[in-house]
Amino acid sequence: MLDIKFIREHLDLVKSKCSQRGLKLNFDLITKIDSERRNLLGKVEALKYERNTVSDKVGKLKREGKDFRDEIAEMKKVSQEIKQLDQLLHDNENSLEQLLLEIPNIPHHSVKVGEGEADNPEIKRWGEIPRFDFTPLPHWDIGENLDILDFARGSKITGARFTLYKGLGAQLERSLINFMLDLHTQQHNYTEILPPFMVNKESMMGTGQLPKFEEDLFKLEDVGYYLIPTAEVPVTNIHRNEIIPGTSLPLYYTAYTPCFRKEAGSYGKDTKGLVRQHQFNKVELVKFVIPETSYDELEKLLLNAEEVLKKLNIPYRVVDLCMGDLGFSSSKTYDIEVWLPGQNRYVEISSCSNFEEFQARRANIRYRKDNKSKTKFVHTLNGSGLAVGRTLLAILENYQQEDGSVVIPEALRPYLGGIERITKD
RNA sequence: GGAGAGAUGGCCGAGCUGGUUGAAGGCGCUCGCCUGCUAAGCGAGUGUAGGGCUAAAACCUUACCGGGGGUUCGAAUCCCCCUCUCUCCGCCA
């Protein structure tokens, strides 16, 4: 959420950034409601001041045993008026709040203008794209041939976009989770979290999934909870409505969770294989930092995520999302994309973002530098470190052999009892 | 699921027969003083958010005692609803 004061004072900037994101918002209405609000506030507060003053006087008169009927009669009228104005103010503030919740974050000045995916500047590439003496297969064929992925039964058990992992497939997924968590906790200094996989509405509001993106979420109607679409939600909300002591910042958290997404609006896209599922595993990285350092922290976060692919020796590139592709809550986002030889394309495997104070303001996460300073909003960041299912499929496609087997990346072997290769039997 | 108890400032904890309580007392913290063998004592200060005024402060003002409504001239205190926590019983991985 943006600060209404900021919008008021930087209206042109906010307008132009929104339109560069491809959004049309009614800022005239916002401005109008805001000035009405301040007007009402002034009126009602003056009346409340009067009421408070006279009520004090009534108390005094009562103690002195004097008559106070006139005062009460008069205040009765004032109270009626306050009640009416308070109602108006309340409605006004609700509408303003609704409008503000729909305004996206302001992109960082380094974010390039562009309309979509195709316009994202590529900022680096790492690793060597493997050459094959045979035609590399997509992972769904590899997985089915090795009997480690079963898409048909996943659909039978639940429905489309659910997959059954089996044998070494299931173990490989589990080993990747452990490998990533160990890397981030032992070498990158993150604290491991195992959060709830369902959250309430307030938490979804806090990170920006609600109210705008309800159609992407799975909801449990009877209790009103939502299945998390990413660990970002429960982990960022750890500190909702808290004031964090400046001395404990920055905070680094990492969490493995399954993620649940309806993938509304992506019908017909990636219908085969593991790329786009309603349920997938992810190891997430979340940071709470002081504002001055947040862009340095973003670079470090990106490196921490990249490190997983470097250790696994899987080629990838990094793109800097342009205005049109940038997420609603984000100020700046780097996507890491892995190379998939079986499909001859890059696919996103991590998204690392700085939200600046956008989420912190919504979730009311503040910090106090020291005892003397005022509270300020923290900056929050997060990134996948990494999407586990997509990492698995990247291994299958990049490490596939002509005989249909798949070599296990060396870094992962200790997590799989030393196995070097997945073969047909 | 049944019965009961509770939710107050950074923390602990009074107030809850409605009116000098933004909130006693203690702890913590900040500044100052005193004294100086690891410590203590004394004094002052110490919430958050919004609005107005301002170059900025100072200042004025409103709201906030889990959340939301209500009663009242006036609510931390009374009433209703909700959420959460704790204890006991039941069920259960």
Coordinates of C-alpha atoms (C1' of nucleotides) in Angstrom, one line a residue:
Chain A
M1 CA 0.0 0.0 0.0
L2 CA 1.2 3.5 -0.7
D3 CA 1.0 6.3 1.8
I4 CA -1.9 8.6 1.0
K5 CA 0.4 11.5 2.0
F6 CA 2.9 10.4 -0.6
I7 CA 0.2 10.1 -3.3
R8 CA -1.0 13.6 -2.4
E9 CA 2.4 15.1 -2.6
H10 CA 3.7 13.1 -5.6
L11 CA 0.6 12.7 -7.7
D12 CA 2.2 13.0 -11.1
L13 CA 4.8 10.4 -10.3
V14 CA 2.3 7.9 -9.0
K15 CA 0.1 8.5 -12.0
S16 CA 2.8 8.0 -14.6
K17 CA 4.3 4.9 -12.9
C18 CA 0.8 3.3 -12.8
S19 CA 0.2 4.0 -16.4
Q20 CA 3.7 2.6 -17.3
R21 CA 2.6 -0.6 -15.5
G22 CA -0.4 -0.6 -17.9
L23 CA -3.0 0.4 -15.3
K24 CA -5.7 3.0 -15.4
L25 CA -6.7 4.2 -11.9
N26 CA -9.1 6.9 -10.9
F27 CA -6.8 9.3 -9.1
D28 CA -9.3 12.1 -9.2
L29 CA -11.6 10.1 -7.1
I30 CA -8.9 9.3 -4.6
T31 CA -7.9 12.9 -4.3
K32 CA -11.5 14.0 -3.9
I33 CA -12.2 11.4 -1.1
D34 CA -8.9 12.3 0.6
S35 CA -9.8 16.0 0.8
E36 CA -13.3 15.2 1.9
R37 CA -11.8 13.0 4.6
R38 CA -9.6 15.7 6.0
N39 CA -12.4 18.1 5.9
L40 CA -14.7 15.8 7.9
L41 CA -12.0 15.0 10.3
G42 CA -11.5 18.7 11.1
K43 CA -15.2 19.2 11.8
V44 CA -15.7 16.1 13.9
E45 CA -12.6 16.7 15.9
A46 CA -13.7 20.2 16.8
L47 CA -17.0 18.8 18.0
K48 CA -15.3 16.1 20.0
Y49 CA -13.1 18.7 21.6
E50 CA -16.2 20.6 22.7
R51 CA -17.8 17.4 24.0
N52 CA -14.8 16.4 25.9
T53 CA -14.4 19.8 27.5
V54 CA -18.0 20.0 28.5
S55 CA -18.1 16.5 29.8
D56 CA -15.2 17.2 32.1
K57 CA -17.1 20.2 33.3
V58 CA -20.2 18.1 34.0
G59 CA -18.1 15.7 36.1
K60 CA -16.8 18.7 38.1
L61 CA -20.3 20.2 38.6
K62 CA -21.6 16.8 39.7
R63 CA -18.9 16.4 42.3
E64 CA -19.6 19.9 43.6
G65 CA -23.3 19.1 43.7
K66 CA -24.2 21.8 41.2
D67 CA -26.8 21.7 38.4
F68 CA -25.6 20.5 35.0
R69 CA -28.8 19.9 33.1
D70 CA -28.1 22.6 30.6
E71 CA -24.8 21.2 29.7
I72 CA -26.2 17.8 29.2
A73 CA -29.0 19.0 27.0
E74 CA -26.6 20.8 24.8
M75 CA -24.2 18.0 24.5
K76 CA -26.9 15.7 23.5
K77 CA -27.2 17.7 20.3
V78 CA -23.5 17.8 19.8
S79 CA -23.3 14.0 20.3
Q80 CA -25.9 13.4 17.6
E81 CA -24.0 15.5 15.2
I82 CA -20.8 13.7 16.0
K83 CA -22.5 10.4 15.4
Q84 CA -23.6 11.5 12.0
L85 CA -20.2 12.9 11.0
D86 CA -18.4 9.9 12.4
Q87 CA -20.5 7.7 10.2
L88 CA -19.7 9.7 7.1
L89 CA -16.0 9.7 8.0
H90 CA -16.1 6.0 8.6
D91 CA -17.6 5.4 5.1
N92 CA -15.2 7.8 3.6
E93 CA -12.2 6.1 5.1
N94 CA -13.4 2.7 4.0
S95 CA -13.7 3.8 0.4
L96 CA -10.3 5.4 0.5
E97 CA -8.8 2.2 2.0
Q98 CA -10.4 0.1 -0.8
L99 CA -9.0 2.4 -3.4
L100 CA -5.5 2.4 -1.9
L101 CA -5.4 -1.3 -1.6
E102 CA -5.8 -1.5 -5.4
I103 CA -2.8 0.7 -6.2
P104 CA 0.3 -1.2 -7.0
N105 CA 3.8 -0.4 -5.7
I106 CA 5.9 2.3 -7.3
P107 CA 8.6 0.6 -9.4
H108 CA 12.3 1.5 -8.6
H109 CA 13.8 4.1 -11.0
S110 CA 16.0 1.4 -12.5
V111 CA 13.1 -0.6 -13.8
K112 CA 12.8 -0.4 -17.6
V113 CA 9.7 0.6 -19.4
G114 CA 8.2 -2.4 -21.3
E115 CA 5.0 -4.2 -21.9
G116 CA 5.7 -7.8 -21.0
E117 CA 8.0 -10.8 -20.7
A118 CA 9.6 -10.1 -24.0
D119 CA 10.8 -6.7 -22.9
N120 CA 12.7 -7.9 -19.8
P121 CA 16.4 -7.0 -20.1
E122 CA 18.7 -10.0 -19.6
I123 CA 21.4 -9.1 -17.1
K124 CA 23.5 -12.2 -16.9
R125 CA 23.9 -15.8 -18.0
W126 CA 25.7 -18.6 -16.2
G127 CA 26.7 -22.1 -17.0
E128 CA 27.1 -24.0 -20.2
I129 CA 24.2 -25.2 -22.2
P130 CA 24.6 -28.9 -22.6
R131 CA 25.1 -30.4 -26.1
F132 CA 23.5 -33.7 -26.8
D133 CA 24.3 -36.4 -29.4
F134 CA 20.7 -37.3 -29.4
T135 CA 17.4 -35.5 -29.3
P136 CA 16.9 -34.4 -25.6
L137 CA 13.5 -35.3 -24.2
P138 CA 11.1 -33.1 -22.2
H139 CA 11.0 -34.1 -18.5
W140 CA 7.5 -35.6 -18.7
D141 CA 8.8 -38.3 -21.1
I142 CA 12.0 -38.8 -19.0
G143 CA 10.0 -39.0 -15.8
E144 CA 7.4 -41.5 -17.1
N145 CA 10.0 -43.6 -18.8
L146 CA 11.9 -43.9 -15.5
D147 CA 8.6 -44.5 -13.6
I148 CA 9.4 -41.6 -11.2
L149 CA 6.6 -39.2 -12.3
D150 CA 3.0 -40.3 -12.8
F151 CA 0.9 -37.6 -14.3
A152 CA -2.1 -39.8 -15.2
R153 CA -2.5 -41.0 -11.6
G154 CA -2.0 -37.5 -10.2
S155 CA -5.0 -36.5 -12.3
K156 CA -7.0 -39.5 -11.3
I157 CA -6.4 -38.9 -7.6
T158 CA -7.2 -35.2 -7.7
G159 CA -7.4 -33.6 -11.1
A160 CA -5.5 -31.7 -13.7
R161 CA -2.2 -30.1 -12.7
F162 CA -1.5 -32.6 -9.9
T163 CA 1.3 -35.1 -10.1
L164 CA 2.3 -38.2 -8.3
Y165 CA 6.0 -38.6 -7.5
K166 CA 7.3 -42.1 -7.1
G167 CA 10.4 -43.9 -5.8
L168 CA 13.5 -41.9 -6.7
G169 CA 11.3 -39.2 -8.1
A170 CA 9.9 -38.5 -4.6
Q171 CA 13.3 -38.9 -3.0
L172 CA 14.9 -36.5 -5.5
E173 CA 12.3 -33.9 -4.6
R174 CA 12.9 -34.4 -0.9
S175 CA 16.6 -34.3 -1.3
L176 CA 16.4 -31.0 -3.1
I177 CA 14.4 -29.5 -0.3
N178 CA 17.0 -30.6 2.2
F179 CA 19.9 -29.5 0.0
M180 CA 18.4 -26.0 -0.4
L181 CA 17.5 -25.5 3.2
D182 CA 21.0 -26.7 4.3
L183 CA 22.7 -24.3 1.9
H184 CA 20.7 -21.3 3.0
T185 CA 20.8 -22.0 6.7
Q186 CA 24.5 -23.2 6.9
Q187 CA 26.1 -21.0 4.3
H188 CA 23.8 -18.0 3.9
N189 CA 22.8 -17.5 7.5
Y190 CA 19.0 -17.8 7.1
T191 CA 16.9 -19.0 10.0
E192 CA 14.7 -22.0 9.1
I193 CA 11.0 -21.6 9.5
L194 CA 8.2 -24.2 9.2
P195 CA 5.1 -22.0 9.0
P196 CA 1.4 -22.9 8.8
F197 CA 0.3 -23.8 5.2
M198 CA -3.1 -22.0 5.7
V199 CA -3.4 -18.4 6.6
N200 CA -6.2 -16.0 7.4
K201 CA -7.4 -13.0 5.4
E202 CA -5.3 -10.5 7.2
S203 CA -2.1 -12.3 6.3
M204 CA -3.1 -12.4 2.6
M205 CA -3.9 -8.6 2.8
G206 CA -0.5 -8.0 4.4
T207 CA 1.5 -9.4 1.6
G208 CA -0.8 -8.1 -1.2
Q209 CA -2.5 -11.2 -2.5
L210 CA -5.8 -9.8 -1.3
P211 CA -8.1 -8.1 -2.1
K212 CA -7.0 -8.0 -5.7
F213 CA -6.0 -11.6 -6.5
E214 CA -8.6 -13.7 -4.7
E215 CA -9.3 -15.8 -7.9
D216 CA -5.7 -17.2 -7.8
L217 CA -6.1 -18.6 -4.3
F218 CA -7.6 -21.8 -2.8
K219 CA -10.0 -20.9 0.0
L220 CA -11.4 -23.2 2.7
E221 CA -14.9 -21.8 2.9
D222 CA -16.0 -23.1 6.3
V223 CA -13.2 -21.5 8.2
G224 CA -12.3 -18.7 5.9
Y225 CA -8.6 -19.7 5.6
Y226 CA -6.6 -19.7 2.4
L227 CA -4.0 -22.2 1.3
I228 CA -0.7 -20.4 0.9
P229 CA 0.4 -19.6 -2.7
T230 CA 4.0 -19.1 -1.4
A231 CA 5.8 -19.2 2.0
E232 CA 6.2 -15.5 1.5
V233 CA 2.8 -15.0 3.0
P234 CA 3.1 -16.8 6.4
V235 CA 6.8 -15.8 6.8
T236 CA 6.4 -12.1 6.0
N237 CA 3.4 -12.1 8.3
I238 CA 5.5 -13.4 11.2
H239 CA 6.1 -9.8 12.1
R240 CA 2.7 -8.3 11.2
N241 CA 1.8 -5.6 13.7
E242 CA 5.1 -5.6 15.3
I243 CA 7.9 -3.2 16.0
I244 CA 11.2 -4.9 15.5
P245 CA 14.2 -3.6 17.5
G246 CA 16.7 -2.1 15.0
T247 CA 19.5 -4.2 16.6
S248 CA 17.9 -7.4 15.4
L249 CA 17.8 -6.3 11.7
P250 CA 18.3 -7.6 9.2
L251 CA 16.3 -10.8 9.7
Y252 CA 16.8 -13.6 7.2
Y253 CA 14.3 -16.5 7.1
T254 CA 14.0 -19.5 4.9
A255 CA 11.1 -21.9 4.7
Y256 CA 10.1 -24.9 2.8
T257 CA 6.4 -25.1 2.1
P258 CA 4.1 -26.6 -0.5
C259 CA 2.4 -23.8 -2.5
F260 CA -1.2 -23.9 -3.8
R261 CA -2.2 -21.8 -6.8
K262 CA -5.3 -21.9 -8.9
E263 CA -3.4 -20.7 -11.9
A264 CA -6.5 -18.9 -13.1
G265 CA -6.0 -17.3 -16.4
S266 CA -3.3 -19.8 -17.5
Y267 CA -5.6 -22.3 -19.2
G268 CA -3.8 -24.0 -22.0
K269 CA -0.4 -22.9 -20.8
D270 CA 2.2 -25.5 -19.8
T271 CA -0.4 -28.2 -19.6
K272 CA 2.2 -30.9 -19.8
G273 CA 4.6 -31.8 -17.1
L274 CA 5.6 -30.2 -13.9
V275 CA 6.0 -26.6 -14.9
R276 CA 2.6 -25.4 -13.9
Q277 CA 0.9 -27.2 -11.0
H278 CA -1.8 -26.4 -8.5
Q279 CA 0.4 -27.8 -5.8
F280 CA 4.2 -27.5 -5.8
N281 CA 7.1 -27.3 -3.4
K282 CA 9.2 -24.3 -2.9
V283 CA 12.0 -23.1 -0.6
E284 CA 11.6 -19.4 0.0
L285 CA 13.9 -16.7 1.3
V286 CA 12.5 -13.8 3.1
K287 CA 14.3 -10.7 4.5
F288 CA 13.3 -7.8 6.8
V289 CA 15.8 -5.0 6.4
I290 CA 16.3 -1.3 7.1
P291 CA 15.4 0.8 4.0
E292 CA 18.9 2.1 3.3
T293 CA 20.2 -1.4 2.7
S294 CA 17.3 -3.0 0.8
Y295 CA 18.8 -2.8 -2.7
D296 CA 22.1 -4.3 -1.6
E297 CA 20.1 -7.0 0.2
L298 CA 18.2 -7.7 -3.1
E299 CA 21.5 -8.3 -4.9
K300 CA 22.6 -10.7 -2.1
L301 CA 19.3 -12.4 -2.1
L302 CA 19.6 -13.0 -5.8
L303 CA 23.1 -14.4 -5.4
N304 CA 21.9 -16.8 -2.6
A305 CA 19.2 -18.1 -5.0
E306 CA 21.7 -18.4 -7.9
E307 CA 24.0 -20.4 -5.7
V308 CA 21.6 -23.3 -5.7
L309 CA 21.9 -23.6 -9.5
K310 CA 25.6 -23.1 -9.5
K311 CA 26.1 -25.9 -7.0
L312 CA 23.8 -28.1 -9.1
N313 CA 25.6 -27.0 -12.2
I314 CA 22.4 -26.1 -14.2
P315 CA 22.7 -23.2 -16.7
Y316 CA 20.5 -20.2 -16.2
R317 CA 20.1 -16.6 -16.9
V318 CA 18.8 -13.6 -14.9
V319 CA 16.3 -11.0 -16.2
D320 CA 15.3 -7.7 -14.7
L321 CA 11.5 -7.5 -14.9
C322 CA 10.2 -4.5 -16.9
M323 CA 7.3 -2.3 -15.8
G324 CA 4.7 -4.4 -17.6
D325 CA 5.8 -7.6 -16.1
L326 CA 6.5 -6.5 -12.6
G327 CA 4.3 -7.9 -9.8
F328 CA 1.7 -5.8 -8.1
S329 CA 3.5 -5.4 -4.7
S330 CA 7.1 -5.3 -6.0
S331 CA 9.4 -2.3 -6.6
K332 CA 12.0 -4.4 -8.4
T333 CA 12.2 -8.0 -9.4
Y334 CA 14.9 -10.3 -10.8
D335 CA 13.8 -13.6 -12.3
I336 CA 16.1 -16.5 -12.6
E337 CA 15.3 -18.7 -15.5
V338 CA 16.8 -22.2 -16.0
W339 CA 17.6 -23.7 -19.4
L340 CA 15.4 -26.6 -20.4
P341 CA 17.0 -28.5 -23.3
G342 CA 14.0 -30.8 -23.7
Q343 CA 11.9 -27.8 -24.5
N344 CA 14.5 -25.6 -25.9
R345 CA 13.6 -22.6 -23.7
Y346 CA 14.2 -20.9 -20.4
V347 CA 11.7 -21.2 -17.6
E348 CA 11.4 -19.1 -14.5
I349 CA 12.7 -20.9 -11.4
S350 CA 13.0 -18.0 -8.9
S351 CA 11.7 -14.5 -8.5
C352 CA 13.6 -12.2 -6.2
S353 CA 11.9 -9.0 -5.2
N354 CA 12.3 -5.9 -3.1
F355 CA 8.9 -4.7 -1.9
E356 CA 10.4 -1.7 -0.1
E357 CA 7.8 -0.6 2.4
F358 CA 4.7 -1.6 0.4
Q359 CA 4.1 -4.8 2.3
A360 CA 5.4 -3.4 5.6
R361 CA 2.8 -0.6 5.4
R362 CA 0.0 -3.1 4.7
A363 CA 1.1 -5.5 7.3
N364 CA 2.2 -2.7 9.7
I365 CA 5.7 -4.0 10.2
R366 CA 7.9 -1.4 11.7
Y367 CA 11.3 -1.0 13.4
R368 CA 12.9 1.3 15.7
K369 CA 16.6 2.1 15.1
D370 CA 17.3 2.7 18.7
N371 CA 15.5 3.9 21.8
K372 CA 15.4 7.5 20.7
S373 CA 14.2 7.1 17.2
K374 CA 10.7 7.1 15.8
T375 CA 9.3 3.9 14.3
K376 CA 9.7 3.4 10.5
F377 CA 8.5 0.8 8.2
V378 CA 11.0 -2.0 7.3
H379 CA 11.7 -3.0 3.8
T380 CA 10.7 -6.6 3.0
L381 CA 12.2 -8.8 0.3
N382 CA 11.7 -12.3 -0.8
G383 CA 12.8 -14.8 -3.4
S384 CA 12.5 -18.4 -4.3
G385 CA 15.5 -20.4 -3.4
L386 CA 14.2 -22.3 -5.4
A387 CA 11.0 -23.7 -6.8
V388 CA 11.7 -27.4 -6.1
G389 CA 9.6 -29.0 -8.8
R390 CA 11.0 -26.9 -11.5
T391 CA 14.5 -27.6 -10.2
L392 CA 13.8 -31.3 -10.4
L393 CA 12.6 -31.1 -13.9
A394 CA 15.6 -29.0 -14.8
I395 CA 17.8 -31.8 -13.5
L396 CA 15.9 -34.4 -15.5
E397 CA 16.3 -32.4 -18.7
N398 CA 19.8 -31.2 -18.3
Y399 CA 21.3 -34.4 -16.9
Q400 CA 19.5 -36.9 -19.2
Q401 CA 21.6 -39.5 -21.0
E402 CA 21.1 -41.2 -24.3
D403 CA 20.1 -44.5 -22.6
G404 CA 17.2 -42.7 -20.8
S405 CA 18.9 -42.6 -17.4
V406 CA 19.5 -39.4 -15.5
V407 CA 22.8 -38.5 -13.7
I408 CA 22.4 -37.1 -10.2
P409 CA 24.3 -33.8 -9.8
E410 CA 27.3 -34.4 -7.5
A411 CA 26.2 -31.9 -4.8
L412 CA 23.0 -33.8 -4.4
R413 CA 24.4 -37.3 -4.1
P414 CA 25.0 -37.1 -0.3
Y415 CA 21.3 -36.5 0.1
L416 CA 20.4 -39.6 -1.9
G417 CA 22.5 -42.2 -0.2
G418 CA 25.3 -41.7 -2.8
I419 CA 23.3 -42.7 -5.8
E420 CA 24.9 -41.4 -9.0
R421 CA 22.2 -42.1 -11.5
I422 CA 18.5 -42.9 -11.9
T423 CA 18.0 -45.8 -14.3
K424 CA 15.0 -47.6 -15.7
D425 CA 15.1 -50.5 -13.1
Chain B
rG1 C1' -17.3 -30.4 20.8
rG2 C1' -18.7 -29.2 26.6
rA3 C1' -17.5 -26.0 31.2
rG4 C1' -14.9 -22.0 33.2
rA5 C1' -11.0 -17.9 33.4
rG6 C1' -8.7 -14.1 30.9
rA7 C1' -6.8 -10.3 26.9
rU8 C1' -4.4 -3.1 29.8
rG9 C1' 1.7 0.8 27.5
rG10 C1' 8.7 -2.4 25.5
rC11 C1' 7.6 -6.1 29.7
rC12 C1' 5.1 -7.3 34.5
rG13 C1' 0.8 -5.5 36.7
rA14 C1' -3.3 -2.1 39.3
rG15 C1' -7.9 0.2 37.9
rC16 C1' -13.3 -2.5 36.0
rU17 C1' -19.6 0.4 42.3
rG18 C1' -18.7 5.2 34.6
rG19 C1' -16.3 11.6 35.2
rU20 C1' -8.8 15.5 37.2
rU21 C1' -6.4 7.7 34.0
rG22 C1' -2.9 8.1 28.2
rA23 C1' -3.7 5.2 32.1
rA24 C1' -1.1 3.9 39.7
rG25 C1' 3.1 0.8 41.0
rG26 C1' 7.3 -2.0 39.4
rC27 C1' 10.9 -3.5 35.6
rG28 C1' 13.4 -1.9 31.4
rC29 C1' 15.4 2.2 28.6
rU30 C1' 17.4 7.6 28.0
rC31 C1' 19.6 11.9 30.2
rG32 C1' 21.7 14.2 34.5
rC33 C1' 23.7 14.0 39.6
rC34 C1' 26.2 11.6 43.5
rU35 C1' 29.4 7.8 45.0
rG36 C1' 33.2 5.0 43.4
rC37 C1' 36.2 -2.6 44.7
rU38 C1' 32.5 -6.0 40.4
rA39 C1' 27.0 -2.8 42.7
rA40 C1' 23.8 0.6 44.4
rG41 C1' 21.4 5.5 45.4
rC42 C1' 18.9 10.2 43.8
rG43 C1' 16.3 13.4 40.1
rA44 C1' 14.0 14.1 35.4
rG45 C1' 12.2 11.9 31.1
rU46 C1' 10.3 7.7 28.3
rG47 C1' 3.7 4.9 23.7
rU48 C1' 1.4 4.7 18.7
rA49 C1' -1.3 6.7 14.7
rG50 C1' -4.1 10.6 12.2
rG51 C1' -5.4 15.9 11.4
rG52 C1' -4.3 21.3 11.9
rC53 C1' -0.4 25.1 12.1
rU54 C1' 4.9 25.5 10.6
rA55 C1' 10.6 26.2 6.5
rA56 C1' 11.1 22.6 10.5
rA57 C1' 10.1 22.2 15.4
rA58 C1' 7.5 23.9 19.5
rC59 C1' 2.4 23.9 19.9
rC60 C1' -3.1 22.7 19.3
rU61 C1' -6.3 18.6 18.6
rU62 C1' -8.6 13.5 17.8
rA63 C1' -8.3 8.4 18.4
rC64 C1' -6.3 4.0 20.7
rC65 C1' -6.7 -0.3 27.5
rG66 C1' -7.7 -7.8 21.9
rG67 C1' -11.3 -6.4 17.3
rG68 C1' -16.2 -4.5 16.0
rG69 C1' -21.0 -2.5 17.4
rG70 C1' -24.3 -0.4 21.4
rU71 C1' -25.9 2.5 26.0
rU72 C1' -24.5 7.5 28.0
rC73 C1' -23.5 14.5 28.2
rG74 C1' -19.2 11.2 29.3
rA75 C1' -16.7 4.2 28.8
rA76 C1' -10.4 0.8 30.1
rU77 C1' -14.7 0.6 33.3
rC78 C1' -21.9 -1.2 31.7
rC79 C1' -24.4 -4.4 27.4
rC80 C1' -24.0 -7.4 22.6
rC81 C1' -21.1 -10.0 18.8
rC82 C1' -16.3 -11.8 17.1
rU83 C1' -11.1 -13.4 17.7
rC84 C1' -7.3 -15.2 20.5
rU85 C1' -5.0 -17.3 25.1
rC86 C1' -5.1 -20.4 29.5
rU87 C1' -7.4 -24.5 32.8
rC88 C1' -10.6 -28.9 33.2
rC89 C1' -13.6 -32.7 30.5
rG90 C1' -14.3 -35.3 25.7
rC91 C1' -12.1 -36.7 21.0
rC92 C1' -7.5 -37.2 18.4
rA93 C1' -2.1 -37.5 14.8

